Short mmCIF file of C-alpha atoms in Angstrom, two decimals:
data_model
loop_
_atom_site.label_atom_id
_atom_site.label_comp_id
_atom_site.label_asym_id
_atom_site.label_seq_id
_atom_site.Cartn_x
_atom_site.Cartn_y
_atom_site.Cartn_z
CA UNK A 1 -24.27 24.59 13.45
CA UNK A 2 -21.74 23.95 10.02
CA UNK A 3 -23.02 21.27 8.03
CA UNK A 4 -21.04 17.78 8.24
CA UNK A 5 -20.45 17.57 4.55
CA UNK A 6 -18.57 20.93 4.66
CA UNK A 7 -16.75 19.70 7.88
CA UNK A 8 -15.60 16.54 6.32
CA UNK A 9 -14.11 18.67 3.02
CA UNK A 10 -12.05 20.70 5.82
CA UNK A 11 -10.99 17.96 7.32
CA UNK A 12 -9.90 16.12 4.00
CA UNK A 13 -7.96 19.40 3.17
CA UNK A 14 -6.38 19.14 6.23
CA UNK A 15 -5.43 15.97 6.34
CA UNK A 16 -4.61 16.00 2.36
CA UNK A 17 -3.06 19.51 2.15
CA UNK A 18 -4.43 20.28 -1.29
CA UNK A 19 -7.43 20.88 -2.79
CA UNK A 20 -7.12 18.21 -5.33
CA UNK A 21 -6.22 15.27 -3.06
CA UNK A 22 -9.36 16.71 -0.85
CA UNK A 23 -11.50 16.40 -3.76
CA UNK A 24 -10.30 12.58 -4.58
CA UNK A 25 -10.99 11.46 -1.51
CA UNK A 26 -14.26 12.80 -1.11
CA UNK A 27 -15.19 11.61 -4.83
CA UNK A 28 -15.63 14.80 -5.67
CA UNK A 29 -14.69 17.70 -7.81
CA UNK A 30 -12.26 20.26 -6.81
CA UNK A 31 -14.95 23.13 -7.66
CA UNK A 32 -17.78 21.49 -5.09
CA UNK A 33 -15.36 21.20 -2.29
CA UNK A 34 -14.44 24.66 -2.55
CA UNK A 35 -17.61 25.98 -2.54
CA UNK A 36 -18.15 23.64 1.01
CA UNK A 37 -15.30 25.51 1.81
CA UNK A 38 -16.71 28.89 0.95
CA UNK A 39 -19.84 27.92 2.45
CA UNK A 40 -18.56 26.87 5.81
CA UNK A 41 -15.94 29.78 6.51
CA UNK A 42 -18.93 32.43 5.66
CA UNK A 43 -20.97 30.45 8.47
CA UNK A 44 -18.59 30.33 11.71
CA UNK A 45 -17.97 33.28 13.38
CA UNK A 46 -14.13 32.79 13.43
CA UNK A 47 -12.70 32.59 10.08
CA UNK A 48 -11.42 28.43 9.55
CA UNK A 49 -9.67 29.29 6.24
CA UNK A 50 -8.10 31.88 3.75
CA UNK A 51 -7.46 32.13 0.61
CA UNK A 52 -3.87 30.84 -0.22
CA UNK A 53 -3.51 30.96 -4.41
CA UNK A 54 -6.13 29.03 -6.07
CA UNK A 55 -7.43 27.59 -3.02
CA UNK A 56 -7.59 27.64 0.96
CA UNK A 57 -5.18 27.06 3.70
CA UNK A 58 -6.51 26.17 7.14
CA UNK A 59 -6.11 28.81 9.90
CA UNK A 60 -5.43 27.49 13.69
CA UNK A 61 -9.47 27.80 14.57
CA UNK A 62 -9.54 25.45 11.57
CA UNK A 63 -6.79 23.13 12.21
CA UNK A 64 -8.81 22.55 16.01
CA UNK A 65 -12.45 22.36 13.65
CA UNK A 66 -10.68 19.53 11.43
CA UNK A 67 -9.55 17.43 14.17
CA UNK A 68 -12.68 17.52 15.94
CA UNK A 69 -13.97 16.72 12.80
CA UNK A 70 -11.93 14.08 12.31
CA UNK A 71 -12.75 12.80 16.37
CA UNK A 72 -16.57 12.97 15.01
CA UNK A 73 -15.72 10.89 12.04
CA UNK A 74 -13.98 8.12 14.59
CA UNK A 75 -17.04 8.13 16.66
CA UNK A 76 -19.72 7.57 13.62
CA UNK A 77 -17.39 4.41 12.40
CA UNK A 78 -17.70 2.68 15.78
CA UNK A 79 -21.23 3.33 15.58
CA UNK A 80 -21.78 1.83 11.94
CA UNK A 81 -19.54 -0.86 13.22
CA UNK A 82 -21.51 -1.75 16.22
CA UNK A 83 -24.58 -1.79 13.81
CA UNK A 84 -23.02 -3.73 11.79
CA UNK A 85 -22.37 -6.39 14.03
CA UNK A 86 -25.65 -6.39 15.31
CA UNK A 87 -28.00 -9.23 15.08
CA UNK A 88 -30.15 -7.36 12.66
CA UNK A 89 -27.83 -5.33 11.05
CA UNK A 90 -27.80 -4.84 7.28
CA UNK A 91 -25.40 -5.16 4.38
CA UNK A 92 -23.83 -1.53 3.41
CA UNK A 93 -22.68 -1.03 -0.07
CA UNK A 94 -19.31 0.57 0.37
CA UNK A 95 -16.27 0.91 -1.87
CA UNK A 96 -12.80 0.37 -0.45
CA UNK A 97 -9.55 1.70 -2.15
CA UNK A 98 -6.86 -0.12 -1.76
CA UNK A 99 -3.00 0.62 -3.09
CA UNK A 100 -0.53 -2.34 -3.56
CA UNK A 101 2.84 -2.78 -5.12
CA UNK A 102 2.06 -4.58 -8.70
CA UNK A 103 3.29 -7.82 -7.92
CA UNK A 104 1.95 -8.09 -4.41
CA UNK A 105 -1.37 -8.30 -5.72
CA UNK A 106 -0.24 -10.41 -8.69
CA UNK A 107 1.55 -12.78 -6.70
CA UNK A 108 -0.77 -13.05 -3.39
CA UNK A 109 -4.11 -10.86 -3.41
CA UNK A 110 -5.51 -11.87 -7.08
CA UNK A 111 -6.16 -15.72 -6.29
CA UNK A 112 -8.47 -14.94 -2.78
CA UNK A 113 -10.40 -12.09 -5.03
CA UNK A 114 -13.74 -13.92 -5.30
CA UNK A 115 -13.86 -15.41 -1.78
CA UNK A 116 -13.95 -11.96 -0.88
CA UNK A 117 -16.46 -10.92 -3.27
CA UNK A 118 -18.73 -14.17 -1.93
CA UNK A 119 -17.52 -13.29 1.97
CA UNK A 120 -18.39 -9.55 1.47
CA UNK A 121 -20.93 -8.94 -1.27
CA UNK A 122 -21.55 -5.14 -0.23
CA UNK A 123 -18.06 -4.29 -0.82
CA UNK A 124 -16.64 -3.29 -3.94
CA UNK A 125 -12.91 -3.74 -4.06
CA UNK A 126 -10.99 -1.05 -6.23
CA UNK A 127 -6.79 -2.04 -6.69
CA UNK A 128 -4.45 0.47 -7.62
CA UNK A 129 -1.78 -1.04 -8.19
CA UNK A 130 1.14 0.98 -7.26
CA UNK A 131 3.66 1.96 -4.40
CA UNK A 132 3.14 5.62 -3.07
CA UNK A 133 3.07 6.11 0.56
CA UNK A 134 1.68 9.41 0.64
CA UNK A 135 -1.47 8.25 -0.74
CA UNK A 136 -2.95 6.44 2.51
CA UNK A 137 -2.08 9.77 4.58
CA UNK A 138 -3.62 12.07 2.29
CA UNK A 139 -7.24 10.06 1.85
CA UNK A 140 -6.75 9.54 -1.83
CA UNK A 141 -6.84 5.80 -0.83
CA UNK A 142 -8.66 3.89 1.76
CA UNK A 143 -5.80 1.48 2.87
CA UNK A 144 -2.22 0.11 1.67
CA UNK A 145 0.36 -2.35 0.77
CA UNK A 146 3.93 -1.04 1.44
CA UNK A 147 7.34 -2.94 1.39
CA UNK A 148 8.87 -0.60 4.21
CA UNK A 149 7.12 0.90 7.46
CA UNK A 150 5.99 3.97 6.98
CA UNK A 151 7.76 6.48 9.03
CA UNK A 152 5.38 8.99 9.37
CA UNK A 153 2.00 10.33 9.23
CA UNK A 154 -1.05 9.48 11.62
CA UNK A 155 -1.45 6.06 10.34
CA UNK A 156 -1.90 2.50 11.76
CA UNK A 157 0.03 -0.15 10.50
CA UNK A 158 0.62 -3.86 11.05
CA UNK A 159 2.93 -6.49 9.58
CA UNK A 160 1.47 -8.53 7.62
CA UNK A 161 4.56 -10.65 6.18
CA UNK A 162 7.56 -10.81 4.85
CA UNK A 163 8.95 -10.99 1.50
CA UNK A 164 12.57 -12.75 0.18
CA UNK A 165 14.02 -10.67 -3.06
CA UNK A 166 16.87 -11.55 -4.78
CA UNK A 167 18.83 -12.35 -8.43
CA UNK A 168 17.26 -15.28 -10.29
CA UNK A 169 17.42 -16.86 -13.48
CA UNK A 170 16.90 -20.65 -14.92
CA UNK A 171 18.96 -23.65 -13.50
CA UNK A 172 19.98 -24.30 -16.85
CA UNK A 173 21.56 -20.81 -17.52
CA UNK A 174 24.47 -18.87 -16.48
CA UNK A 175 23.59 -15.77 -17.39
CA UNK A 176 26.57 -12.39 -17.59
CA UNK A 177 23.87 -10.25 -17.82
CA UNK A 178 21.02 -9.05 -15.62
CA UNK A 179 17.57 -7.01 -15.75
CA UNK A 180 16.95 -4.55 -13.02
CA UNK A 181 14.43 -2.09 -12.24
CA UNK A 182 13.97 1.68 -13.67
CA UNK A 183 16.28 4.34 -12.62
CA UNK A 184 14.09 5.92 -9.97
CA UNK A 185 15.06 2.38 -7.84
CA UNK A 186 18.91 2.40 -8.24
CA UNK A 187 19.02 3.24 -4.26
CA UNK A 188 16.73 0.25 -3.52
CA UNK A 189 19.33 -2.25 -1.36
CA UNK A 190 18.18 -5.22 -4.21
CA UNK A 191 19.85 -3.31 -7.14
CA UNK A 192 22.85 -2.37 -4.93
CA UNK A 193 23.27 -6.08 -4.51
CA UNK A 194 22.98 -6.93 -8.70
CA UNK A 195 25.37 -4.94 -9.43
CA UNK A 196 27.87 -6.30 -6.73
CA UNK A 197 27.57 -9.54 -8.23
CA UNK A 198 27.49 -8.87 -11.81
CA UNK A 199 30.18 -6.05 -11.15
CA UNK A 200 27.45 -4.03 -13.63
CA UNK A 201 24.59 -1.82 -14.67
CA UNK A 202 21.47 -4.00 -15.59
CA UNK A 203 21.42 -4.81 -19.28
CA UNK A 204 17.93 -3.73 -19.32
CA UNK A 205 15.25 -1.86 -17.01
CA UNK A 206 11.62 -2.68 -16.05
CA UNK A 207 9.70 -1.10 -13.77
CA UNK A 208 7.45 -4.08 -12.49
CA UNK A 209 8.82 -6.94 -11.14
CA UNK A 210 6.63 -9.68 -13.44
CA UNK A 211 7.83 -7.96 -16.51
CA UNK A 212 11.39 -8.44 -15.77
CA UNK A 213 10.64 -12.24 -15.18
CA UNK A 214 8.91 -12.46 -18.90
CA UNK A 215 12.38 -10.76 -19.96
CA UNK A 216 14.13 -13.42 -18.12
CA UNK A 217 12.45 -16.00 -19.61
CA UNK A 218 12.79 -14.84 -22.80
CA UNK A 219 16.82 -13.79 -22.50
CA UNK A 220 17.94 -16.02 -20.41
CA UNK A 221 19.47 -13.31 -18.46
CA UNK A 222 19.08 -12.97 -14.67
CA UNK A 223 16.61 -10.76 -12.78
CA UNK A 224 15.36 -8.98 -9.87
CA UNK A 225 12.73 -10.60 -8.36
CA UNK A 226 10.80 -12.01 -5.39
CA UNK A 227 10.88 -15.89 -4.28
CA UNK A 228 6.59 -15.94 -4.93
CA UNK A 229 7.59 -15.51 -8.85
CA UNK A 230 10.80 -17.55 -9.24
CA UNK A 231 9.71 -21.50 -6.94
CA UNK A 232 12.94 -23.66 -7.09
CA UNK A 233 10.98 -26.69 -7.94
CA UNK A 234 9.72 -24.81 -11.42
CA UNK A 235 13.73 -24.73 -12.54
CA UNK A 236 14.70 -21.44 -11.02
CA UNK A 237 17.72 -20.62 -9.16
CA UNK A 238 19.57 -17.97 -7.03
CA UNK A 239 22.81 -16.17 -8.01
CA UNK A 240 25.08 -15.12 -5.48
CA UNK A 241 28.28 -13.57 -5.70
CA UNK A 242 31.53 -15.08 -4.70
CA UNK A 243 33.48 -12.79 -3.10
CA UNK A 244 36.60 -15.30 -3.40
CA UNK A 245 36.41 -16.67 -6.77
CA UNK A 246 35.24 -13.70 -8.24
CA UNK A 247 32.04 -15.41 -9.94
CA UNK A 248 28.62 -15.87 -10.05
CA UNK A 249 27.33 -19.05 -7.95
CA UNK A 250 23.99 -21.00 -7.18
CA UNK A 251 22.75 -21.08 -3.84
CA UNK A 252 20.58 -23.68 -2.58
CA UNK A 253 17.26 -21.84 -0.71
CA UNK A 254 17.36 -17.97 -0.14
CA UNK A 255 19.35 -18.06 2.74
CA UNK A 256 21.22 -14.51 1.19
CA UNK A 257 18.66 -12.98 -0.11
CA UNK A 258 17.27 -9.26 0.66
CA UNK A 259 13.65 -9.59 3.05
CA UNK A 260 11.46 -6.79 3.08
CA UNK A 261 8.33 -6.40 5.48
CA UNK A 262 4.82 -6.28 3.84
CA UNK A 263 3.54 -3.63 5.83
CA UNK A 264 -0.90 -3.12 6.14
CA UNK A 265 -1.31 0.60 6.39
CA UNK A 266 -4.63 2.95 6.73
CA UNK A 267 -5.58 6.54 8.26
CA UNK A 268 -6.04 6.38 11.95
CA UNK A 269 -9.15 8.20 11.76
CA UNK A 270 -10.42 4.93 9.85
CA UNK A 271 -9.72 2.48 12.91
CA UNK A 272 -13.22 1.90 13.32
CA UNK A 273 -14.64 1.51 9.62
CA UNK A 274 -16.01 -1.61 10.10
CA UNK A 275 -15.67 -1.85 6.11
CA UNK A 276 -12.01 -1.50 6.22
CA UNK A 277 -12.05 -3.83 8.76
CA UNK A 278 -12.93 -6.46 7.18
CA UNK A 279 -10.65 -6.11 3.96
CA UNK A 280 -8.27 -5.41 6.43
CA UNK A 281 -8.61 -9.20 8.01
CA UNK A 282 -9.22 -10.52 4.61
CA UNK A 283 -5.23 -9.27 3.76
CA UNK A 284 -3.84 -10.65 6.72
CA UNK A 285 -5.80 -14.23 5.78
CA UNK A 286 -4.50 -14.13 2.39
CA UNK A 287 -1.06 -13.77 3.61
CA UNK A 288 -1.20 -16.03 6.18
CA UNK A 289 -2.50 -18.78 3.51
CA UNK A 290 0.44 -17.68 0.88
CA UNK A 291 3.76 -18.61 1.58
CA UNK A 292 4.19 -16.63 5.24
CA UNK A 293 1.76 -19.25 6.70
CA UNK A 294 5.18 -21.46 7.40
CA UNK A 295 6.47 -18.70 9.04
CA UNK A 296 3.15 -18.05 10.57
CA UNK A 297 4.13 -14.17 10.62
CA UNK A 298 0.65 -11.91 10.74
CA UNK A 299 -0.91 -14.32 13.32
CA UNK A 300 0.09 -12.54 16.11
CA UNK A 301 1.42 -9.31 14.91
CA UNK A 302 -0.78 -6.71 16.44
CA UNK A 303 -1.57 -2.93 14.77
CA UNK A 304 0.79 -0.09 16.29
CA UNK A 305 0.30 3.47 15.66
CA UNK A 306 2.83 5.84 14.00
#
């Protein structure tokens, strides 16, 4: 019978496709795993692996051994969830990953932070703050923030809001110039848009949304931004081009601006962490709460699978 420890590392490199990614998500180091590896293949009587470079690549036997594994894993997280919610059920210290766009958990997550931490005592929150989709479908991270649906992958996702992005800058400005993001988001609709209106490049580049608003503060230039950072009633306003006069007006509300979907994403295999669970309903409280409870959008969205 292989040991469950070495299944889990071949299902991890199956799911992650590299050794390294396998290694992160199993919080371990890339020389253990392999040695699972090792120690598995030289135990079945059907070789699950072979050696591919520096490492292993999964063989069809193994590719059926990883997603039973992976059925196995489903099956022990609706058992420690039942447990959980059991009258005399126990608090499990567990660690939960989660990756989020920089201002997302600026602007929304950091203020609910410690009624989590009184809610759920057992579970230690770690941010990354970031925006790569691969990471939730390679088990590097637990669960995820994105500002698009992900498109593919065996994931589960669910709407959790949705956010207005536009141009802003001070009431009391009329700024010529404008601060945009770093090159690697020129094809990002929002920076398409700036540079329609301002009939230019950005002036300057950030790469995280509340630096450019320091910038803008401190230039008086406009900026790419989100309506969460820029409130009307604290003196900021939104430019919008018009297309007849050529020039740069205000528009009351953001009737014109860009909205992108805050998208909840995790591993389909995790569906029944009770853990992730409840971070999982803690993130569609907080945005509920924020400024999508006028909306009321996350209420009644319900999870679909990819």
């Amino acid at each position: 019978m292989p040991n469950w420890t070495d299944l889990k590392c071949l299902m991890h490199l199956a799911r992650s496709q590299t050794m390294t990614n396998a290694a992160f998500a199993l919080k371990a180091n890339v020389s253990t795993v392999s040695r699972r590896l090792e120690r598995l293949n030289s135990s079945l009587a059907e070789p699950a692996l072979v050696k591919f470079g520096n490492g292993w690549k999964l063989t069809p036997y193994g590719d059926k051994l990883a997603e039973a594994a992976a059925h196995f894993q489903v099956s022990l997280n609706r058992i420690e969830t039942e447990e959980i919610n059991g009258d005399n059920a126990k608090q499990v210290s567990r660690k939960i990953t989660l990756s989020a766009p920089h201002v997302l958990v600026s602007a929304y997550l950091s203020g609910f932070f410690a009624g989590f931490a009184d809610l759920h005592p057992g579970i230690e929150l770690n941010i990354v703050a970031e925006n790569k989709h691969e990471r939730t479908a390679d088990g590097t991270v637990d669960l995820a923030l994105h500002l698009e649906r992900p498109s593919k992958g065996r994931l589960m996702c669910r709407k959790v809001g949705v956010l207005q992005t536009g141009i802003f800058a001070k009431k009391s400005t009329h700024p010529t110039k404008w601060i945009g993001l770093d090159h690697s988001m020129d094809n990002w609709p929002e920076m398409e848009r700036a540079k329609q209106i301002f009939k230019s490049e950005p002036e300057l580049r950030i790469n995280t949304l509340e630096c450019i608003k320091s910038a803008v503060e401190k230039t008086g230039w406009a900026g790419l931004g989100i309506d969460a950072l820029y409130p009307e009633h604290q003196g900021w306003k939104t430019i919008e081009a018009d297309a007849f006069a050529g020039e740069n007006k205000t528009l009351d509300g953001l009737k014109s601006s860009y909205a992108r979907e805050v998208w909840l994403v995790y591993h389909e295999t995790r569906r029944h962490d009770a853990a992730l669970r409840y971070v999982c309903d803690w993130i569609i409280q907080v945005f509920q709460k924020s400024q999508f409870k006028k909306d009321n959008i996350g209420s009644h969205e319900s999870e679909c699978r990819i």
